[in-house]
Coordinates of C-alpha atoms in Angstrom, one line a residue:
X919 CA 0.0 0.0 0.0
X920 CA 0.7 3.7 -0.4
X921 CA 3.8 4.7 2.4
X922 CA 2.8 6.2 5.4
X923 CA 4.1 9.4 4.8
X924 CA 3.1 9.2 1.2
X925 CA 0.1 12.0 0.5
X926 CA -2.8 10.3 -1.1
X927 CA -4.4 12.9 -3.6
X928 CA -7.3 10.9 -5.3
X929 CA -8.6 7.4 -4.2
X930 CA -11.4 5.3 -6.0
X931 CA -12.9 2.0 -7.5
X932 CA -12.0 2.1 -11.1
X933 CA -11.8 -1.4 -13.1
X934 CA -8.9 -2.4 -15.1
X935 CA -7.9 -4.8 -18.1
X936 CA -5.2 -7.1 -17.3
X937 CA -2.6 -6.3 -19.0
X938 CA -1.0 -9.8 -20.1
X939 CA 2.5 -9.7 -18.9
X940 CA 2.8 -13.7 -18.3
X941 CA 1.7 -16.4 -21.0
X942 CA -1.7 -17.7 -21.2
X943 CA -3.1 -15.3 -18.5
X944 CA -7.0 -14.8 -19.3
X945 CA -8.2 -11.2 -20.8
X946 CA -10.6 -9.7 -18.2
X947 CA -11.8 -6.9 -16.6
X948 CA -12.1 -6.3 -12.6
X949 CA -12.7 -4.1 -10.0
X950 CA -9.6 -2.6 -8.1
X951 CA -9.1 0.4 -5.9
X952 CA -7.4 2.8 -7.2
X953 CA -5.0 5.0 -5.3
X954 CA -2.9 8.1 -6.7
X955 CA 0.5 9.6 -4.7
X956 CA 2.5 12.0 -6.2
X957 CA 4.8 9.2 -7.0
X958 CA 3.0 5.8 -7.7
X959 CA -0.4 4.5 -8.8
X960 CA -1.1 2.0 -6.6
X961 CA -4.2 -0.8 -7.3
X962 CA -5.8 -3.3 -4.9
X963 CA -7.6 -6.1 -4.7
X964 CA -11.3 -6.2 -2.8
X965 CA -14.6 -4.9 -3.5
X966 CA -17.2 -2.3 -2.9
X967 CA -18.2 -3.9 0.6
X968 CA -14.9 -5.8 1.5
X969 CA -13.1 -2.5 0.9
X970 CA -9.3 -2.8 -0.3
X971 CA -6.9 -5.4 0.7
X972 CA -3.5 -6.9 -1.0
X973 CA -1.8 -4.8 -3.3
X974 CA -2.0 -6.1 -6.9
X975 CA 0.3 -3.4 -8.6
X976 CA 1.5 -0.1 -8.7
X977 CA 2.8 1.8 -11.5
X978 CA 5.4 4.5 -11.1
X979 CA 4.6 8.0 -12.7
X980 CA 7.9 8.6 -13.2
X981 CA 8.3 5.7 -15.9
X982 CA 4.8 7.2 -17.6
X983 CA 5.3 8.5 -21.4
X984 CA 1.3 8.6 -22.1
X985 CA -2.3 9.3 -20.6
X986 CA -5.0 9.1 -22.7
X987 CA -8.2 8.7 -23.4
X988 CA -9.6 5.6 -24.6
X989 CA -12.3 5.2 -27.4
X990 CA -15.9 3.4 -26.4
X991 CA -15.6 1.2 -29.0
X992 CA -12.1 -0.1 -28.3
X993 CA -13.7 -2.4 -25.3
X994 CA -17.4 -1.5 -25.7
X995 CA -17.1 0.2 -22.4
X996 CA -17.1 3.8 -21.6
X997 CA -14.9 6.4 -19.7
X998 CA -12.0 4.1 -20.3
X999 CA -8.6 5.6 -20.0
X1000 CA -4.8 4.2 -20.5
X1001 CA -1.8 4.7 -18.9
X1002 CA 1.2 4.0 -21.1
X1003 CA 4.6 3.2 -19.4
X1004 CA 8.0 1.9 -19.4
X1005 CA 8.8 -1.5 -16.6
X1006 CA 12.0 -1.0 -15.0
X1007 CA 13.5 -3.3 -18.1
X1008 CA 12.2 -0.6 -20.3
X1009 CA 9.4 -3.2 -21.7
X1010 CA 6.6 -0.9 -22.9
X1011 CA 2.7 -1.8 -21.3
X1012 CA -0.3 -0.2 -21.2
X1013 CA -2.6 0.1 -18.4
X1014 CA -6.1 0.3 -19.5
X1015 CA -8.6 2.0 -16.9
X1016 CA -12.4 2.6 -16.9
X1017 CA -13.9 5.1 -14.4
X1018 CA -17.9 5.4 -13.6
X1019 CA -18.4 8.4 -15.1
X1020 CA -17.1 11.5 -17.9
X1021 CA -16.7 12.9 -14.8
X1022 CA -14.2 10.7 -12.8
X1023 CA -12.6 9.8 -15.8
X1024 CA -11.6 13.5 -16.9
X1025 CA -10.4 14.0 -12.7
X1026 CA -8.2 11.1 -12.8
X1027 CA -6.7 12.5 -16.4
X1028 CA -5.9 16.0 -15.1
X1029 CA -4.3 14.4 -11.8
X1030 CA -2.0 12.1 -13.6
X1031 CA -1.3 14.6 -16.7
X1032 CA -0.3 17.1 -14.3
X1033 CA 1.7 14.9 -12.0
X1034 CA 4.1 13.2 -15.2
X1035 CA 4.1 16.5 -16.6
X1036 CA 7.7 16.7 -15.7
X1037 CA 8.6 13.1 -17.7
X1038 CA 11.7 13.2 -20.0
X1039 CA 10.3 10.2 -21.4
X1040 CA 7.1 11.4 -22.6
X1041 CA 5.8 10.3 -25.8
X1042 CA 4.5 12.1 -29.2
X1043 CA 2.6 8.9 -30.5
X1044 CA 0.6 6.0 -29.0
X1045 CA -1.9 3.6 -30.3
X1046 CA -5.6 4.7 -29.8
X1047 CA -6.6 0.8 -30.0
X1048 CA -5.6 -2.3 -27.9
X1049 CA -3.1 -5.3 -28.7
X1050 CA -5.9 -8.0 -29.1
X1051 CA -5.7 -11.2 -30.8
X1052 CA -2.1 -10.4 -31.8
X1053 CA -2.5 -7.1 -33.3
X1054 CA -3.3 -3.5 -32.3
X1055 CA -6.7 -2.9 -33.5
X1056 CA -6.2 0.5 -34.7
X1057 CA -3.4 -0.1 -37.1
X1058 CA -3.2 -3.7 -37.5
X1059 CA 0.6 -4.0 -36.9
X1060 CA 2.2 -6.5 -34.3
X1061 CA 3.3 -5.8 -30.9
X1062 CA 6.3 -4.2 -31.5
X1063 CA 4.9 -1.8 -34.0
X1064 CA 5.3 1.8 -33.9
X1065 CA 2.1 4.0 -32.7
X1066 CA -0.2 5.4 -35.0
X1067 CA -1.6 7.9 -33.7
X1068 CA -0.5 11.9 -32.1
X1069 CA -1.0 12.2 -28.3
X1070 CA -4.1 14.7 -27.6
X1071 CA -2.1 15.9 -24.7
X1072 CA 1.7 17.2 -24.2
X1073 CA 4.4 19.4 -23.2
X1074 CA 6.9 20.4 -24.5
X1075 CA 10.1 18.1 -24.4
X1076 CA 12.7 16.7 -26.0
X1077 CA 13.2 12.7 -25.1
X1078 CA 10.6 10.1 -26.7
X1079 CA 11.1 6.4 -25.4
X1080 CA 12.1 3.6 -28.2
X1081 CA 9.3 1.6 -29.5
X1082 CA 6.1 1.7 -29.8
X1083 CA 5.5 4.7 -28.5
X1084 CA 7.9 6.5 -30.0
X1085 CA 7.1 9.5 -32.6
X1086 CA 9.1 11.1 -35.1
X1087 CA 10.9 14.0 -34.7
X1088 CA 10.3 17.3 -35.6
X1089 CA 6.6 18.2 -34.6
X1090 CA 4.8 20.7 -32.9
X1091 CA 3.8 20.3 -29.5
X1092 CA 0.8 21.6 -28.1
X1093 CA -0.9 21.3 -25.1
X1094 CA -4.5 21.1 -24.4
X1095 CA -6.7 21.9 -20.8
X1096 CA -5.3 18.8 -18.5
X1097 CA -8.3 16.6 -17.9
X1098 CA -9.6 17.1 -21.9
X1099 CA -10.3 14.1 -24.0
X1100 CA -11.4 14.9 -27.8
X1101 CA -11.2 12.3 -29.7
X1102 CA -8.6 12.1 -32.4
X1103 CA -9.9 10.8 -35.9
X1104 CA -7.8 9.1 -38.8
X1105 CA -8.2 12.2 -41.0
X1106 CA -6.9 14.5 -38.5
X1107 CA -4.1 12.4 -37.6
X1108 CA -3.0 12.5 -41.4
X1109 CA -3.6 15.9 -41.8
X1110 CA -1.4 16.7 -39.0
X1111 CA 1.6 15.1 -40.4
X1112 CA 1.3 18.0 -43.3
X1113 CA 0.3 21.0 -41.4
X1114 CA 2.2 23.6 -38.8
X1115 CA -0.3 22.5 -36.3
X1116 CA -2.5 19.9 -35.1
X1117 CA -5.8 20.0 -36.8
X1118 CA -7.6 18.6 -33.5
X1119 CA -6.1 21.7 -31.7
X1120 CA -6.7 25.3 -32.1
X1121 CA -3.4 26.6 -33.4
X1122 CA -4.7 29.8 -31.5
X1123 CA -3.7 28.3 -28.4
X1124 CA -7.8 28.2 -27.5
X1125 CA -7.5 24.7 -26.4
X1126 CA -9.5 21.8 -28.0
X1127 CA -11.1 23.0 -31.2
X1128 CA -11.7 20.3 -34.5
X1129 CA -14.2 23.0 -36.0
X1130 CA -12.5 26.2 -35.4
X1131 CA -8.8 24.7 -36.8
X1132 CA -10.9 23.5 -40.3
X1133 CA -12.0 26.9 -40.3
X1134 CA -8.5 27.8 -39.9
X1135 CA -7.3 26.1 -42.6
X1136 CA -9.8 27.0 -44.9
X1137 CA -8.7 31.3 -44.1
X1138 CA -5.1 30.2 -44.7
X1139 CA -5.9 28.7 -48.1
X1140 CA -8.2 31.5 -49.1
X1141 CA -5.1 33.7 -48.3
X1142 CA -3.1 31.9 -50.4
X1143 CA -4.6 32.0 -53.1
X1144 CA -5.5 35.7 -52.5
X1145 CA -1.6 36.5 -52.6
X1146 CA -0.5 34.0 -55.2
X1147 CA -3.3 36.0 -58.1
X1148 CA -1.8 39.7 -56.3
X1149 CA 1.2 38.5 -57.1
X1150 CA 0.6 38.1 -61.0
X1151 CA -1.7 40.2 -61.7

């Protein structure tokens, strides 16, 4: 359990995937308490009326390189978060979370984003999906594959982590309200790879914006082509 002098900011029942890290352990989902130090997130066994009891795991913030949001349809379960991190061997997992409620789910996001805010090893990239039946289901590459899709949250740094969370170099980081989840689509992911900015993000530093950055786009194109016939004419 947490240390004794270890401050406890947020405590709750959340349930969590296992994440797989022995051979032929079942897929499931079940009900932990959650508890979140400034260092560690610690998980226990028990239940609603039994309360917490044995520590099953802990993961340390320090080691985190991702915390985002999950989509519904990944697990066909909603409020689901993950928690992507690096094992002391530098093996990469993924700790998938579902809270009760928007609510919970966007408290425990702007707890966590703002405590591995800090993280050299934060990541650019992860994957959106989950690694089932031997392949991420939102790029259908293996395990080892690298991620697919931009972060919907950052700050600004310079160290990405080998793998597959790693993201290549030279993009623009931005940095939404902590606790924010908007989803992130295919089309915007592409576009992004082509533009100064992140079309899911207002390049206006206004936060979370898809409509306001196509908008955007469209003035800076209209300007273009305003200068480019100037320019001949």
């Amino acid at each position: 359990m947490a240390g004794r002098n270890e401050e406890v900011l947020k405590e709750a029942f959340m349930t969590k995937r296992s994440q797989n890290k022995r051979s032929f352990t079942p897929t499931n989902w079940k009900e932990r308490w959650f508890v979140l130090s400034p260092e560690n997130l610690i998980y226990f066994d028990g239940d609603r009326q039994s309360g917490r009891r044995k520590e099953r795991g802990r993961v340390e913030l320090s080691r985190v390189v991702a915390v985002e949001c999950v989509n519904s349809v990944v697990f066909q379960r909603d409020y689901v978060f993950q928690l992507c991190y690096l094992s002391e061997e530098k093996e990469q997992y993924v700790l998938y979370i579902a809270a009760v409620s928007g609510y919970e789910r966007d408290e425990w996001l702007g707890y966590l984003r703002r405590l591995v805010a800090a993280n050299e090893c934060l990541s650019d990239w992860y994957h959106e999906g989950a690694f089932i039946r031997n392949q991420w289901s939102c790029c259908k590459g293996g395990k080892d594959v690298a991620a697919c899709t931009a972060v919907t949250w950052t700050i600004n740094h310079n160290n990405n982590p080998p793998g597959m969370f790693r993201r290549s170099k030279g993009q623009f980081d931005l940095m939404t309200t902590p606790g924010e989840c908007p989803p992130l689509s295919s089309h915007a992911a592409s576009l992004s790879h082509w533009l100064p900015f992140r079309v899911d993000l207002c390049p206006f530093g206004t936060g979370v914006c898809s409509s306001c950055c196509f908008l955007c786009i469209i003035i800076i194109i209209v300007m273009i082509i305003v200068i480019v016939i100037n320019f001949f004419m």
